[in-house]
């Protein structure tokens, strides 16, 4: 592409509403334009990169015999009503009516659509297993769209769905797609980890699920890792323990005044006690099959609740903290709640980090009062139980190893769904003996536009983007310094040669000063910059080749430029 005839605008200033580096660089480098909240127009440079990302995904999926389809973005309410998700999806699903008053939504995902397609087109085990995928627009009315393409409302996702006659077939395919995902993210040039994730109570026991996380400081997810054993799990899934906590021996229950001291921190600070000798009481509301229940979750004073673990433990469809009116109804006093109350209507769960025979401070369930000397095994009612409820944190152990917490951006997710959709949507196929059975499913997502943003989030420096070679918009930034027709001719001929060798070249023929050109070259961050400087070229016939990532600068005779550029691109992983 010749920049003199191109469409590319860069910004000098960093836009004030861009919160993370990838978003700032994408706006500054003219990769995207903000059309509305969480809605972005992909500009030509970014469009080229997106197509490369898609191509890598397609190649790896096609290699394991997946088939690409395209489902409609608008899907009818009936399908979602069948699976029960028309209501369950909540506010993130954007619903509307057509002129005939039929209800539709902008698809946030497509399990229902593909399951419906499957049941109308596949009838025998002989047609299984099969995996269908698409690379298509999704819409989710996220509460807090942010970080540009990282959490947008409209975004591009690769979503794949596989169907199997039994668990053995699903397991086999799961392993294949796991490897395909590893290949995809390697080829994309990303530093990623595959982490065990939480399958949720609904997916049933033994359902595997992994997230592919790009390691980045601005990630919204926490990953628990153990470097020695290569263990990696999503924080919601990781089972870790605390060690070496100072314990207090059992003493008598004693009520004491804690005026205005509503948190464990405040109580412990005011009375000179270690925070781990206090317990916080969180009251949660759960809903299952329309049935309401309340739980009081007890945690060490400096721990926090892992809602996913809680939800799995109590097998609920929805969980949330109890509201004030509900606490009133249960006879609980906010800020001073505790498990010693005679109040009925909830079960108490003790987190496993709590020592059941030591004494702790808990709320007295009376305004401005707490109780010390509370010993869980002695002072609670028989209905209570223990479970791992806490959020893992720095300092925890798995076995003898201390964990390392990392921040990640979830770019992909693979998931064994079981019969969740095939059962609710009444799908059957005939098995070998001619019996109608319910097939099971897996689903496999990649956030295509999120991949683009996270590639930039992970690969940049103070001057701009540093593209992984496989997904850079172009391979080479070619420019020349000098005004004579002769030097322009040299550049024109090199432009031709590089392109003839199959390379993608951004030819800066705008005749700007070198300062401006180099600034733009660094900002857009193509892997290789080739500069023909009139003085050097006339003196020695040398042309400069500079690598964006390492900063390495080389000089070549014109005849050697193309081969050396190719060699460097290969080393940088362009053709992985
Ligand atoms: P998150 O926890 O980040 O909201 P999710 O669990 O809702 O993700 P999935 O439903 O598994 O995501 O979707 C598959 C992939 O789509 C995700 O791994 C992610 O890469 C991408 N994705 C999800 N939501 C968004 C969004 N709002 N903007 C951009 N990409 C997204
Ligand atoms: Mg989400």
Coordinates of C-alpha atoms and ligand atoms in Angstrom, one line a residue:
X1 CA 0.0 0.0 0.0
X2 CA 1.2 3.5 -0.9
X3 CA 0.6 5.8 2.0
X4 CA 0.3 8.8 -0.4
X5 CA -2.8 7.2 -1.7
X6 CA -3.8 5.5 1.5
X7 CA -6.3 6.0 4.3
X8 CA -4.5 6.1 7.6
X9 CA -4.6 8.7 10.3
X10 CA -2.6 8.7 13.5
X11 CA -3.2 10.8 16.5
X12 CA -0.6 12.8 18.3
X13 CA -2.3 12.8 21.6
X14 CA -3.5 9.9 23.7
X15 CA -7.3 10.0 23.8
X16 CA -8.4 10.8 27.4
X17 CA -11.0 8.1 27.6
X18 CA -8.7 5.2 26.8
X19 CA -7.9 3.3 30.0
X20 CA -5.4 0.6 28.9
X21 CA -2.3 0.7 26.7
X22 CA -3.8 -1.4 23.9
X23 CA -6.8 0.8 23.7
X24 CA -4.6 4.0 23.7
X25 CA -2.3 2.6 21.0
X26 CA -5.2 1.3 18.9
X27 CA -6.7 4.8 18.9
X28 CA -3.4 6.6 18.4
X29 CA -2.3 4.3 15.6
X30 CA -5.6 4.7 13.8
X31 CA -6.6 1.1 14.2
X32 CA -10.1 1.7 15.4
X33 CA -12.6 4.4 15.9
X34 CA -15.1 4.6 18.7
X35 CA -18.6 4.7 17.2
X36 CA -20.4 4.5 20.5
X37 CA -20.1 3.0 24.0
X38 CA -18.6 -0.4 23.5
X39 CA -19.0 -0.1 19.7
X40 CA -16.0 0.2 17.5
X41 CA -15.3 0.7 13.8
X42 CA -12.3 -1.4 12.8
X43 CA -10.0 0.6 10.6
X44 CA -8.1 -0.8 7.6
X45 CA -4.8 -1.6 9.5
X46 CA -6.6 -3.5 12.2
X47 CA -8.9 -5.2 9.7
X48 CA -5.9 -6.7 8.1
X49 CA -4.6 -8.1 11.4
X50 CA -8.1 -9.4 12.2
X51 CA -8.2 -11.3 9.0
X52 CA -4.8 -12.9 9.8
X53 CA -6.0 -13.9 13.2
X54 CA -9.1 -15.5 11.6
X55 CA -7.0 -17.3 9.0
X56 CA -4.8 -18.9 11.7
X57 CA -7.9 -20.0 13.6
X58 CA -9.5 -21.4 10.5
X59 CA -6.4 -23.3 9.5
X60 CA -6.1 -25.0 12.9
X61 CA -9.8 -25.8 13.2
X62 CA -10.1 -27.1 9.7
X63 CA -7.1 -29.3 10.4
X64 CA -9.1 -31.2 13.0
X65 CA -12.1 -31.5 10.7
X66 CA -14.3 -28.7 12.0
X67 CA -16.7 -27.1 9.6
X68 CA -17.3 -23.4 9.2
X69 CA -20.9 -22.1 9.0
X70 CA -22.5 -18.8 9.5
X71 CA -25.5 -18.4 11.7
X72 CA -27.7 -15.3 11.9
X73 CA -26.8 -12.6 14.4
X74 CA -30.5 -12.0 15.1
X75 CA -32.1 -15.1 16.5
X76 CA -35.8 -15.8 17.5
X77 CA -36.9 -15.9 21.1
X78 CA -38.5 -19.3 20.8
X79 CA -35.1 -21.0 20.7
X80 CA -34.0 -19.3 23.8
X81 CA -37.3 -20.0 25.5
X82 CA -36.8 -23.7 24.8
X83 CA -33.5 -23.8 26.6
X84 CA -34.6 -21.5 29.4
X85 CA -32.1 -18.8 28.6
X86 CA -34.5 -16.2 27.3
X87 CA -34.9 -15.1 30.9
X88 CA -31.8 -16.5 32.5
X89 CA -29.4 -14.4 30.2
X90 CA -30.5 -11.3 32.0
X91 CA -29.6 -7.8 30.9
X92 CA -26.7 -8.7 28.7
X93 CA -29.1 -10.0 26.1
X94 CA -30.4 -7.3 23.8
X95 CA -34.0 -8.1 22.9
X96 CA -36.3 -6.5 20.3
X97 CA -39.4 -7.0 18.3
X98 CA -39.9 -7.1 14.6
X99 CA -42.8 -5.4 12.7
X100 CA -44.9 -8.5 13.3
X101 CA -44.3 -8.2 17.0
X102 CA -42.1 -11.3 17.0
X103 CA -39.4 -11.3 19.7
X104 CA -35.8 -11.6 18.7
X105 CA -32.4 -11.0 20.2
X106 CA -28.9 -10.0 19.1
X107 CA -27.1 -13.3 19.7
X108 CA -24.7 -13.2 22.7
X109 CA -23.7 -16.8 21.8
X110 CA -25.2 -19.5 19.7
X111 CA -25.7 -22.8 21.5
X112 CA -29.5 -22.7 20.8
X113 CA -29.1 -21.8 17.2
X114 CA -26.6 -24.6 16.4
X115 CA -28.5 -27.2 18.5
X116 CA -31.7 -26.4 16.5
X117 CA -29.7 -26.7 13.3
X118 CA -28.3 -30.0 14.5
X119 CA -31.6 -31.6 15.4
X120 CA -33.1 -30.7 12.0
X121 CA -30.1 -32.1 10.0
X122 CA -28.5 -35.0 12.0
X123 CA -30.3 -38.1 13.0
X124 CA -27.8 -41.0 13.3
X125 CA -24.7 -41.8 15.3
X126 CA -23.0 -42.4 11.9
X127 CA -23.0 -38.6 11.3
X128 CA -21.1 -38.1 14.6
X129 CA -18.9 -36.6 16.0
X130 CA -19.3 -33.3 14.2
X131 CA -18.0 -29.8 15.1
X132 CA -19.4 -26.7 13.5
X133 CA -18.0 -23.2 14.0
X134 CA -18.5 -19.7 12.9
X135 CA -16.5 -16.4 13.1
X136 CA -19.2 -13.9 13.6
X137 CA -20.5 -10.8 15.5
X138 CA -21.8 -11.2 19.0
X139 CA -23.6 -8.6 21.0
X140 CA -23.6 -8.5 24.8
X141 CA -25.0 -5.5 26.6
X142 CA -22.1 -5.6 29.1
X143 CA -22.7 -3.5 32.3
X144 CA -19.3 -2.0 32.0
X145 CA -17.9 -2.0 28.5
X146 CA -14.3 -1.0 28.8
X147 CA -10.8 -1.3 27.7
X148 CA -11.8 -0.9 24.0
X149 CA -12.1 -4.2 22.2
X150 CA -11.2 -6.1 25.3
X151 CA -14.7 -5.8 26.7
X152 CA -16.9 -4.3 24.0
X153 CA -20.6 -4.7 23.5
X154 CA -20.4 -5.7 19.9
X155 CA -17.4 -8.0 19.2
X156 CA -16.2 -10.8 16.9
X157 CA -16.1 -14.3 18.4
X158 CA -15.2 -17.6 17.0
X159 CA -17.7 -20.0 18.4
X160 CA -17.6 -23.7 17.8
X161 CA -19.9 -26.5 19.0
X162 CA -19.3 -30.2 18.8
X163 CA -21.8 -33.1 19.1
X164 CA -21.0 -36.6 20.3
X165 CA -22.7 -39.9 20.9
X166 CA -20.9 -40.4 24.2
X167 CA -18.5 -39.0 26.8
X168 CA -15.5 -40.9 25.3
X169 CA -16.0 -39.2 22.0
X170 CA -16.3 -35.8 23.6
X171 CA -13.2 -36.4 25.7
X172 CA -11.2 -37.4 22.6
X173 CA -12.3 -34.3 20.7
X174 CA -11.7 -32.1 23.7
X175 CA -8.1 -33.1 23.7
X176 CA -7.8 -32.4 20.0
X177 CA -9.3 -28.9 20.3
X178 CA -7.1 -28.2 23.3
X179 CA -4.1 -28.9 21.1
X180 CA -5.6 -26.8 18.3
X181 CA -6.0 -23.9 20.7
X182 CA -2.4 -24.2 21.9
X183 CA -1.3 -24.1 18.2
X184 CA -3.5 -21.1 17.5
X185 CA -2.2 -19.0 20.4
X186 CA 1.4 -20.0 19.7
X187 CA 1.1 -19.0 16.0
X188 CA -0.6 -15.7 17.1
X189 CA 2.6 -15.0 19.0
X190 CA 0.9 -14.7 22.4
X191 CA 2.3 -15.5 25.8
X192 CA -0.5 -17.5 27.2
X193 CA -1.4 -20.1 29.8
X194 CA -4.1 -22.7 29.5
X195 CA -5.8 -22.8 32.9
X196 CA -8.3 -25.2 34.5
X197 CA -11.6 -23.3 34.9
X198 CA -14.8 -23.9 36.7
X199 CA -17.4 -25.9 34.9
X200 CA -20.2 -24.7 37.1
X201 CA -22.7 -26.9 39.0
X202 CA -24.9 -27.3 36.0
X203 CA -22.3 -29.0 33.7
X204 CA -22.2 -32.1 35.9
X205 CA -19.3 -33.9 37.4
X206 CA -16.2 -34.7 35.3
X207 CA -17.0 -31.9 32.8
X208 CA -13.7 -30.5 31.6
X209 CA -13.2 -26.8 30.9
X210 CA -10.1 -24.7 30.3
X211 CA -9.6 -21.0 29.7
X212 CA -6.7 -19.7 27.6
X213 CA -5.4 -16.6 29.4
X214 CA -3.0 -14.0 27.9
X215 CA -0.7 -12.9 30.7
X216 CA -1.1 -9.1 31.1
X217 CA -1.1 -6.6 34.0
X218 CA -4.4 -5.2 32.8
X219 CA -6.1 -8.6 32.8
X220 CA -9.5 -8.8 34.5
X221 CA -8.9 -12.4 35.6
X222 CA -6.7 -13.9 38.2
X223 CA -4.8 -17.2 37.5
X224 CA -3.3 -19.3 40.3
X225 CA -0.1 -20.9 39.2
X226 CA 2.5 -23.2 40.8
X227 CA 5.7 -22.8 38.7
X228 CA 7.3 -26.0 40.0
X229 CA 4.4 -28.3 39.0
X230 CA 3.1 -26.2 36.1
X231 CA -0.3 -26.1 37.8
X232 CA -2.5 -23.3 36.5
X233 CA -6.2 -22.7 37.4
X234 CA -8.6 -19.9 37.3
X235 CA -8.9 -18.3 40.7
X236 CA -12.5 -19.3 40.9
X237 CA -11.5 -23.0 40.6
X238 CA -8.2 -23.2 42.5
X239 CA -8.3 -25.0 45.8
X240 CA -5.5 -23.5 48.0
X241 CA -4.9 -23.5 51.7
X242 CA -3.5 -21.0 54.2
X243 CA -0.7 -22.1 56.5
X244 CA 0.9 -21.0 59.8
X245 CA -2.0 -18.9 61.1
X246 CA -1.7 -17.9 64.8
X247 CA -4.5 -19.7 66.6
X248 CA -6.2 -18.7 69.9
X249 CA -7.1 -21.4 72.4
X250 CA -10.8 -21.9 73.3
X251 CA -12.1 -19.5 75.9
X252 CA -15.5 -18.6 77.2
X253 CA -18.0 -16.7 75.0
X254 CA -17.9 -13.0 76.0
X255 CA -19.9 -10.2 74.5
X256 CA -18.0 -6.9 74.3
X257 CA -18.8 -3.4 73.0
X258 CA -17.6 -2.5 69.5
X259 CA -19.3 0.9 68.8
X260 CA -19.4 1.7 65.1
X261 CA -16.9 -1.1 64.4
X262 CA -18.6 -2.8 61.5
X263 CA -15.8 -4.7 59.8
X264 CA -13.3 -7.3 61.0
X265 CA -10.6 -4.8 60.3
X266 CA -12.2 -2.1 62.5
X267 CA -12.9 -4.5 65.4
X268 CA -9.4 -6.1 65.3
X269 CA -7.6 -2.8 65.0
X270 CA -9.6 -1.3 67.9
X271 CA -9.0 -4.3 70.2
X272 CA -5.5 -5.3 69.2
X273 CA -6.3 -8.7 67.8
X274 CA -4.9 -10.5 64.7
X275 CA -7.4 -10.3 61.8
X276 CA -7.2 -14.0 61.3
X277 CA -8.7 -14.5 64.8
X278 CA -11.9 -12.8 63.6
X279 CA -14.6 -14.3 61.4
X280 CA -16.8 -12.4 58.9
X281 CA -20.4 -13.4 58.3
X282 CA -21.7 -13.0 54.8
X283 CA -25.4 -13.7 54.2
X284 CA -26.2 -15.0 50.7
X285 CA -29.5 -15.4 48.9
X286 CA -29.9 -18.4 46.6
X287 CA -32.5 -19.4 44.0
X288 CA -33.0 -22.9 42.7
X289 CA -36.1 -24.0 40.8
X290 CA -37.9 -21.0 42.1
X291 CA -37.0 -21.9 45.7
X292 CA -35.4 -19.3 47.9
X293 CA -32.8 -20.1 50.5
X294 CA -30.4 -18.2 52.7
X295 CA -26.9 -19.1 53.9
X296 CA -24.5 -17.4 56.3
X297 CA -21.0 -18.0 55.0
X298 CA -18.2 -17.7 57.7
X299 CA -14.8 -16.7 56.5
X300 CA -11.6 -15.6 58.2
X301 CA -11.6 -11.9 58.7
X302 CA -9.2 -11.1 55.8
X303 CA -10.6 -13.6 53.4
X304 CA -13.2 -13.0 50.7
X305 CA -16.0 -15.2 49.3
X306 CA -15.5 -17.1 46.1
X307 CA -19.1 -16.9 44.7
X308 CA -18.5 -19.6 42.2
X309 CA -17.4 -22.1 44.8
X310 CA -20.4 -21.1 46.9
X311 CA -22.8 -21.4 44.0
X312 CA -21.4 -24.9 43.1
X313 CA -21.6 -26.1 46.7
X314 CA -25.2 -25.1 47.2
X315 CA -26.2 -26.0 43.6
X316 CA -28.1 -22.9 42.9
X317 CA -29.1 -21.2 39.7
X318 CA -28.6 -17.7 41.1
X319 CA -26.7 -16.4 44.1
X320 CA -26.4 -12.9 45.4
X321 CA -25.8 -11.1 48.8
X322 CA -28.9 -10.8 50.8
X323 CA -30.5 -7.4 50.8
X324 CA -31.3 -5.2 53.8
X325 CA -35.0 -6.1 53.9
X326 CA -34.1 -9.8 53.8
X327 CA -31.6 -9.4 56.7
X328 CA -34.3 -7.6 58.7
X329 CA -36.6 -10.5 58.0
X330 CA -34.0 -12.9 59.2
X331 CA -33.4 -10.9 62.3
X332 CA -29.8 -10.0 61.4
X333 CA -28.1 -6.8 62.3
X334 CA -25.8 -5.6 59.4
X335 CA -22.2 -4.9 60.5
X336 CA -22.7 -7.1 63.6
X337 CA -24.0 -10.3 62.2
X338 CA -22.9 -13.6 63.7
X339 CA -23.7 -17.3 63.8
X340 CA -24.5 -17.5 67.4
X341 CA -27.9 -16.0 66.9
X342 CA -31.1 -17.9 67.6
X343 CA -32.5 -16.6 64.4
X344 CA -33.8 -19.2 62.0
X345 CA -34.1 -19.4 58.3
X346 CA -30.5 -19.9 57.1
X347 CA -27.8 -22.5 57.2
X348 CA -24.2 -21.6 58.3
X349 CA -21.2 -22.7 56.2
X350 CA -17.7 -22.5 57.7
X351 CA -14.9 -22.1 55.3
X352 CA -12.2 -24.8 55.6
X353 CA -9.5 -22.3 56.6
X354 CA -11.3 -21.8 59.9
X355 CA -10.0 -24.0 62.7
X356 CA -13.2 -25.4 64.3
X357 CA -11.7 -25.8 67.7
X358 CA -10.0 -22.4 68.1
X359 CA -11.7 -19.3 69.3
X360 CA -12.6 -16.3 67.2
X361 CA -14.4 -12.9 67.3
X362 CA -17.8 -12.9 65.6
X363 CA -20.7 -10.4 65.4
X364 CA -23.1 -10.6 68.4
X365 CA -26.0 -9.9 66.2
X366 CA -26.7 -6.9 68.3
X367 CA -25.9 -3.3 67.2
X368 CA -22.4 -2.2 68.3
X369 CA -21.4 -5.5 69.9
X370 CA -19.3 -8.5 69.0
X371 CA -18.5 -11.8 70.8
X372 CA -15.1 -13.2 71.6
X373 CA -14.3 -16.8 72.5
X374 CA -16.5 -18.2 69.7
X375 CA -15.4 -21.8 69.0
X376 CA -17.2 -23.1 65.9
X377 CA -17.4 -26.8 66.9
X378 CA -18.7 -25.9 70.3
X379 CA -20.9 -22.9 69.7
X380 CA -22.9 -23.8 66.6
X381 CA -26.0 -25.7 65.8
X382 CA -25.8 -29.2 64.2
X383 CA -27.1 -28.1 60.8
X384 CA -23.9 -26.2 59.9
X385 CA -21.3 -27.6 57.5
X386 CA -17.8 -26.8 56.3
X387 CA -16.6 -26.2 52.7
X388 CA -13.9 -24.4 50.8
X389 CA -15.6 -21.1 50.1
X390 CA -12.7 -18.6 50.1
X391 CA -11.0 -16.8 47.2
X392 CA -7.4 -17.9 46.8
X393 CA -4.8 -15.2 47.4
X394 CA -1.1 -14.5 47.4
X395 CA 0.6 -16.4 50.2
X396 CA -1.6 -19.5 49.9
X397 CA -0.3 -23.0 49.4
X398 CA -1.1 -25.9 47.2
X399 CA 0.6 -28.9 48.9
X400 CA 4.1 -27.6 49.9
X401 CA 4.3 -25.0 47.1
X402 CA 3.4 -21.4 47.5
X403 CA 1.2 -20.2 44.7
X404 CA 2.0 -17.3 42.3
X405 CA -0.9 -15.2 41.2
X406 CA -0.9 -13.8 37.7
X407 CA -3.3 -11.5 35.9
X408 CA -4.8 -12.7 32.6
X409 CA -7.0 -11.7 29.8
X410 CA -9.3 -14.6 28.8
X411 CA -9.0 -15.0 25.0
X412 CA -10.4 -18.5 24.7
X413 CA -12.6 -20.9 26.5
X414 CA -13.3 -24.6 25.9
X415 CA -16.0 -26.3 27.7
X416 CA -17.7 -29.7 28.0
X417 CA -21.4 -28.9 28.0
X418 CA -22.8 -32.4 28.4
X419 CA -26.6 -32.6 27.6
X420 CA -27.5 -29.1 28.8
X421 CA -28.9 -28.0 25.5
X422 CA -29.6 -31.3 23.8
X423 CA -31.8 -32.3 26.7
X424 CA -33.7 -29.1 27.1
X425 CA -34.2 -28.8 23.3
X426 CA -35.2 -32.5 23.0
X427 CA -32.5 -33.6 20.6
X428 CA -32.1 -37.3 19.9
X429 CA -30.1 -39.4 17.4
X430 CA -30.2 -43.1 16.8
X431 CA -27.4 -45.1 18.3
X432 CA -25.9 -48.3 16.9
X433 CA -28.7 -50.4 18.2
X434 CA -31.3 -48.1 16.7
X435 CA -32.3 -46.6 20.0
X436 CA -33.0 -42.8 20.3
X437 CA -30.4 -41.3 22.6
X438 CA -29.5 -37.7 23.6
X439 CA -26.1 -36.6 22.2
X440 CA -23.8 -34.5 24.2
X441 CA -22.0 -31.3 23.3
X442 CA -18.8 -29.2 23.8
X443 CA -18.4 -25.5 23.0
X444 CA -15.3 -23.6 22.1
X445 CA -14.9 -19.8 22.0
X446 CA -12.2 -17.4 21.0
X447 CA -12.6 -13.7 21.3
X448 CA -11.2 -12.7 18.0
X449 CA -11.3 -8.9 18.5
X450 CA -10.1 -9.4 22.1
X451 CA -7.1 -11.4 20.8
X452 CA -6.2 -8.3 18.7
X453 CA -6.4 -6.0 21.7
X454 CA -4.5 -8.4 24.0
X455 CA -1.7 -9.0 21.4
X456 CA -1.1 -5.2 21.6
X457 CA -1.5 -5.2 25.4
X458 CA 1.3 -7.7 25.6
X459 CA 3.5 -6.3 22.8
X460 CA 4.3 -2.6 22.9
X461 CA 6.9 -0.2 24.1
X462 CA 7.1 3.6 24.8
X463 CA 7.1 4.3 21.0
X464 CA 4.1 2.2 20.0
X465 CA 2.9 -1.3 19.0
X466 CA 5.3 -4.2 18.5
X467 CA 3.3 -6.6 16.4
X468 CA 3.8 -10.4 16.5
X469 CA 5.0 -11.0 13.0
X470 CA 2.2 -13.4 12.2
X471 CA -0.6 -10.8 12.6
X472 CA 1.0 -7.5 11.8
X473 CA -1.1 -5.5 9.3
X474 CA 1.9 -5.4 7.0
X475 CA 5.4 -7.0 7.1
X476 CA 7.5 -4.1 6.1
X477 CA 7.5 -0.3 6.6
X478 CA 9.4 1.0 3.6
X479 CA 10.5 4.6 3.3
X480 CA 13.1 6.7 1.7
X481 CA 14.9 9.9 2.7
X482 CA 15.8 12.3 -0.1
X483 CA 14.1 14.3 -2.8
X484 CA 15.8 13.3 -6.0
X485 CA 13.9 11.2 -8.6
X486 CA 16.7 8.7 -8.5
X487 CA 16.2 7.8 -4.9
X488 CA 12.5 7.6 -5.4
X489 CA 13.2 5.2 -8.2
X490 CA 15.3 2.9 -6.0
X491 CA 12.4 2.9 -3.4
X492 CA 9.9 2.1 -6.1
X493 CA 11.9 -0.7 -7.4
X494 CA 12.5 -2.2 -3.9
X495 CA 8.7 -1.8 -3.2
X496 CA 8.1 -4.0 -6.3
X497 CA 10.7 -6.6 -5.4
X498 CA 9.5 -7.0 -1.8
X499 CA 6.0 -7.5 -3.0
X500 CA 7.0 -9.8 -5.8
X501 CA 8.6 -11.9 -3.0
X502 CA 5.1 -12.2 -1.4
X503 CA 5.7 -9.7 1.4
X504 CA 3.1 -7.1 2.5
X505 CA 4.6 -3.6 2.3
X506 CA 3.5 -0.3 3.7
X507 CA 5.3 2.1 1.4
X508 CA 5.7 5.6 3.0
X509 CA 5.9 7.7 -0.1
X510 CA 4.4 10.8 1.5
X511 CA 7.7 12.7 1.3
X512 CA 7.7 13.7 4.9
X513 CA 10.7 14.3 7.1
X514 CA 12.4 11.2 8.6
X515 CA 11.3 12.2 12.1
X516 CA 7.7 12.0 11.2
X517 CA 8.0 8.8 9.2
X518 CA 10.0 7.0 11.9
X519 CA 7.5 8.1 14.5
X520 CA 4.6 6.6 12.5
X521 CA 6.7 3.5 11.7
X522 CA 7.3 2.9 15.4
X523 CA 3.7 3.6 16.4
X524 CA 2.3 1.1 13.9
X525 CA 5.0 -1.3 14.8
X526 CA 5.5 -3.4 11.7
X527 CA 8.1 -6.1 12.3
X528 CA 10.7 -4.7 9.8
X529 CA 11.5 -1.1 8.7
X530 CA 13.5 -0.6 5.5
X531 CA 15.0 2.9 5.0
X532 CA 16.7 4.0 1.9
X533 CA 18.8 7.0 2.9
X534 CA 20.0 9.0 -0.2
X535 CA 23.4 9.8 1.3
X536 CA 24.3 6.3 2.4
X537 CA 22.9 4.7 -0.7
X538 CA 24.9 7.0 -3.0
X539 CA 28.1 6.5 -1.0
X540 CA 28.0 2.7 -0.4
X541 CA 24.8 1.3 -2.0
X542 CA 23.6 0.3 1.5
X543 CA 20.1 0.2 2.7
X544 CA 19.1 0.0 6.3
X545 CA 16.9 -2.8 7.7
X546 CA 15.7 -2.3 11.3
X547 CA 13.8 -4.8 13.4
X548 CA 11.0 -3.2 15.5
X549 CA 11.1 -5.7 18.4
X550 CA 14.9 -5.9 19.1
X551 CA 15.9 -2.6 17.6
X552 CA 18.6 -4.5 15.7
X553 CA 19.8 -2.5 12.7
X554 CA 21.5 -4.0 9.7
X555 CA 22.8 -2.7 6.3
X556 CA 22.5 -4.6 3.1
X557 CA 23.2 -4.0 -0.6
X558 CA 19.9 -3.6 -2.5
X559 CA 20.1 -7.0 -4.1
X560 CA 20.3 -8.6 -0.6
X561 CA 17.5 -6.8 1.1
X562 CA 14.6 -9.0 0.1
X563 CA 16.1 -12.3 1.2
X564 CA 17.3 -10.9 4.5
X565 CA 14.0 -9.4 5.3
X566 CA 12.3 -12.7 4.6
X567 CA 14.8 -14.5 6.7
X568 CA 14.2 -12.1 9.6
X569 CA 10.5 -12.4 9.3
X570 CA 10.7 -16.1 9.4
X571 CA 12.8 -16.0 12.5
X572 CA 10.2 -13.7 14.1
X573 CA 7.5 -16.3 13.5
X574 CA 5.6 -14.9 10.5
X575 CA 5.2 -18.4 8.9
X576 CA 4.9 -20.4 12.1
Ligands
LIG1 P1 -15.7 -12.8 30.3 O1 -15.6 -13.6 31.6 O2 -14.5 -12.1 30.0 O3 -16.9 -11.9 30.3 P2 -17.1 -14.9 29.1 O4 -16.9 -16.0 30.0 O5 -18.4 -14.2 29.2 O6 -15.9 -13.9 29.2 P3 -17.5 -16.6 26.8 O7 -19.0 -16.6 26.9 O8 -16.8 -17.9 27.1 O9 -16.9 -15.4 27.6 O10 -17.1 -16.1 25.3 C1 -16.0 -16.7 24.6 C2 -14.9 -15.6 24.4 O11 -15.4 -14.4 23.9 C3 -14.2 -15.2 25.7 O12 -13.2 -16.1 26.0 C4 -13.6 -13.8 25.3 O13 -12.4 -14.0 24.7 C5 -14.6 -13.3 24.3 N1 -15.5 -12.3 24.9 C6 -16.5 -12.5 25.8 N2 -17.1 -11.3 26.1 C7 -16.5 -10.3 25.4 C8 -16.6 -8.9 25.3 N3 -17.5 -8.3 26.0 N4 -15.8 -8.3 24.4 C9 -14.9 -8.9 23.7 N5 -14.7 -10.2 23.8 C10 -15.4 -11.0 24.6
LIG2 MG1 -18.9 -12.4 30.0

